XYZ file of C-alpha atoms in Angstrom:
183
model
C -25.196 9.434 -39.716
C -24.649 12.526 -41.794
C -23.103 15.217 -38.958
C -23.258 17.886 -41.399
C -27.033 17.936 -41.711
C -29.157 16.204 -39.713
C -27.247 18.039 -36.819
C -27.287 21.462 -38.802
C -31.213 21.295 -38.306
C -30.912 19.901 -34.550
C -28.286 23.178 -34.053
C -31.437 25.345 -35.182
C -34.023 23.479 -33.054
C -31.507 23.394 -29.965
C -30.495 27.700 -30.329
C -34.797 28.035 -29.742
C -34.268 25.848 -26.783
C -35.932 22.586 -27.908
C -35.383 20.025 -25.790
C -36.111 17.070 -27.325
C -33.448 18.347 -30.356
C -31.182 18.335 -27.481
C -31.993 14.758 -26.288
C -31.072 13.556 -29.640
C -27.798 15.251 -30.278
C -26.560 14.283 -27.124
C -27.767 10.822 -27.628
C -26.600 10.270 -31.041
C -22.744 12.039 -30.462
C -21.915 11.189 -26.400
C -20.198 8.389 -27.405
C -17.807 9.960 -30.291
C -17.324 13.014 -28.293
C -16.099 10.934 -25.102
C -13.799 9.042 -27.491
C -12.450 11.777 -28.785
C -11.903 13.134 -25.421
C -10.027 9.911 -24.889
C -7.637 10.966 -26.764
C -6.520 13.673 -24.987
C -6.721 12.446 -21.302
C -6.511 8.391 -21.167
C -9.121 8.907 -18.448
C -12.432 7.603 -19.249
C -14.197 8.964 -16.109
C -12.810 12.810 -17.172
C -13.291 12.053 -20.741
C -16.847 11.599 -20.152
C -17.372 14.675 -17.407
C -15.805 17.311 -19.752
C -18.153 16.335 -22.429
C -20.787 16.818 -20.424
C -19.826 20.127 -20.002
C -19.821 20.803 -23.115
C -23.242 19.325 -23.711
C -24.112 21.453 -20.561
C -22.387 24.602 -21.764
C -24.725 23.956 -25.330
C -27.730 24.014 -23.351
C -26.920 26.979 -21.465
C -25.536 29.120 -23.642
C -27.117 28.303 -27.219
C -26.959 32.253 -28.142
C -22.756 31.024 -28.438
C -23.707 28.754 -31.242
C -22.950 29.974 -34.579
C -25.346 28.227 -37.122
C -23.016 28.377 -39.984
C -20.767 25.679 -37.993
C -22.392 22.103 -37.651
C -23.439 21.704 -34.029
C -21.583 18.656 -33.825
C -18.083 20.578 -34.419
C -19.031 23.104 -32.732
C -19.156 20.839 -29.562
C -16.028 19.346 -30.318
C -14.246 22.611 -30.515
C -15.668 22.590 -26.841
C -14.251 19.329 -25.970
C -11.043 20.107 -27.433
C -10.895 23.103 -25.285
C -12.369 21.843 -21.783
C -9.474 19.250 -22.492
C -7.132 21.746 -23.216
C -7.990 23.451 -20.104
C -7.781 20.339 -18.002
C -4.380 19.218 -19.238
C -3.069 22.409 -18.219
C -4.773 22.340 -14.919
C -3.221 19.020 -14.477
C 0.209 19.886 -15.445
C 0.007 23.341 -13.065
C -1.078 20.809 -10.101
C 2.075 18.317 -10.435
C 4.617 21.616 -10.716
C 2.946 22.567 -7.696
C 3.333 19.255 -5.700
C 6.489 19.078 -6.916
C 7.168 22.328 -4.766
C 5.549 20.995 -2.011
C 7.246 17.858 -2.287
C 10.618 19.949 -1.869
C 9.314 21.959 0.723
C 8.288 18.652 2.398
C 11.447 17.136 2.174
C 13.820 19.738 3.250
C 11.157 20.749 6.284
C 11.310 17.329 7.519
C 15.163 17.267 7.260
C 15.297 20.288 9.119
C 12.658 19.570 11.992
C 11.774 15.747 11.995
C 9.142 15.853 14.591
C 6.765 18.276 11.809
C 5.262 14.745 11.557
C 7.039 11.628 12.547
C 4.570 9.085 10.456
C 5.361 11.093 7.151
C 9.074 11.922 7.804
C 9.361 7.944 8.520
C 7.952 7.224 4.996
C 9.892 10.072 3.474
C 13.057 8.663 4.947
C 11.740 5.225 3.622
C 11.452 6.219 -0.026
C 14.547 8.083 0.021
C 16.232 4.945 0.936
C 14.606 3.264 -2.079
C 15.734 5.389 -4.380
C 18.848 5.088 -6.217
C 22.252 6.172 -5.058
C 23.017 8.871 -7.157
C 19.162 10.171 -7.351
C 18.803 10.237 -3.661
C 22.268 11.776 -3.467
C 21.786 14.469 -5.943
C 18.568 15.064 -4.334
C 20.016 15.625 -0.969
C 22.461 17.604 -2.202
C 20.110 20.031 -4.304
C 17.581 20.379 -1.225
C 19.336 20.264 1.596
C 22.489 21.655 1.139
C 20.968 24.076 -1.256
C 23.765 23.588 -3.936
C 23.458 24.625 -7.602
C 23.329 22.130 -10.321
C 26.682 23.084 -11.825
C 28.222 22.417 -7.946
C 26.529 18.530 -7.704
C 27.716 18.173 -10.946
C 31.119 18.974 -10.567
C 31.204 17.178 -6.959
C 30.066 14.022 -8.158
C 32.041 14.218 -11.605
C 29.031 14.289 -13.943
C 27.544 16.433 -16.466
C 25.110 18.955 -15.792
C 22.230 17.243 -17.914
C 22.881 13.868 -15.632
C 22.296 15.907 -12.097
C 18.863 16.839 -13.952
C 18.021 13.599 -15.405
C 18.689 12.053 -11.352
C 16.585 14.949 -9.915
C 13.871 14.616 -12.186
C 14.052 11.077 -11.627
C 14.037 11.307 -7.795
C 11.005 13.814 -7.758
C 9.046 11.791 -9.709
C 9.506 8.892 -7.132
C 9.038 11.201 -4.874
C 6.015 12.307 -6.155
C 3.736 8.858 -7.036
C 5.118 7.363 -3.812
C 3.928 10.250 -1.620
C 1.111 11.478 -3.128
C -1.437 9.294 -1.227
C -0.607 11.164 1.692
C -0.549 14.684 0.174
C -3.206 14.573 -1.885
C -4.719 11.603 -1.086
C -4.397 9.993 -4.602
């Protein structure tokens, strides 16, 4: 299928609000839209909902469309985008539950009875973790000490007390997420 021109013509009939033109544009480029999502996201459930809005954001707003652009692009400038969007969403959300994930962890250190079902997990996964993760982690939260200090305490480099701490939050993080989130 030529996407240049069959869809130029469908682009024209869609801007006037024809809905069968619609019907066929979505029907002949779901598919290569959702795969192209794909490869943003790896999610095949959000690859498919942010081209629909796109297809919906078409239908709505068709004054947006600029003839001079193939319809077909222009919807995959809109998938590209939407995913855009979403990626960043996504990576705003896990700096966030990181922080509550700290916040978690030292408040349960501090006052154990906040929730004794979580703080018995929490203690649970801390005891899975590695030595040096769990220690570095201990060390950063609850004793509040700087990178440079753990470092120097343990006899490590600086990059190494990241690496653990980075390591242990991300435990951390997939292991208790299910009962943050409930993912």
């Amino acid at each position: 299928m030529d996407y240049s021109t069959e869809k130029d013509e469908l682009g024209h009939l869609i801007k006037k609000r024809n809905q069968q033109a619609f019907h066929e544009l979505y029907k002949t480029s779901f598919n290569r839209l959702q795969k192209y999502a794909m490869r943003y996201l790896y999610d095949w459930d959000e690859a498919e909902d942010l081209v629909q809005d796109a297809f919906l954001s078409l239908w709505s707003h068709p004054e947006r469309y600029n003839e001079k652009l193939p319809v077909f692009y222009y919807l995959l400038g809109i998938v590209r985008n939407n995913c855009m969007n979403y990626l960043r969403d996504l990576n705003i959300q896990y700096k966030h539950q990181d922080k509550i994930i700290e916040a978690m962890l030292f408040s349960s250190v501090e006052d154990p009875e906040i929730d004794e079902d979580i703080h018995a997990r929490l203690k649970y996964i801390l005891e899975l973790l590695p030595e040096k993760q769990r220690e570095v982690l201990l060390l950063h939260i609850v004793e509040k000490k700087k990178v440079r200090e753990i470092a120097e305490e343990m006899n490590i480099s600086e990059a190494t007390v990241k690496t653990h701490f980075q390591r242990a939050l991300a435990q951390l993080r997939s292991s208790l997420k299910f009962i943050l989130f409930g993912l």
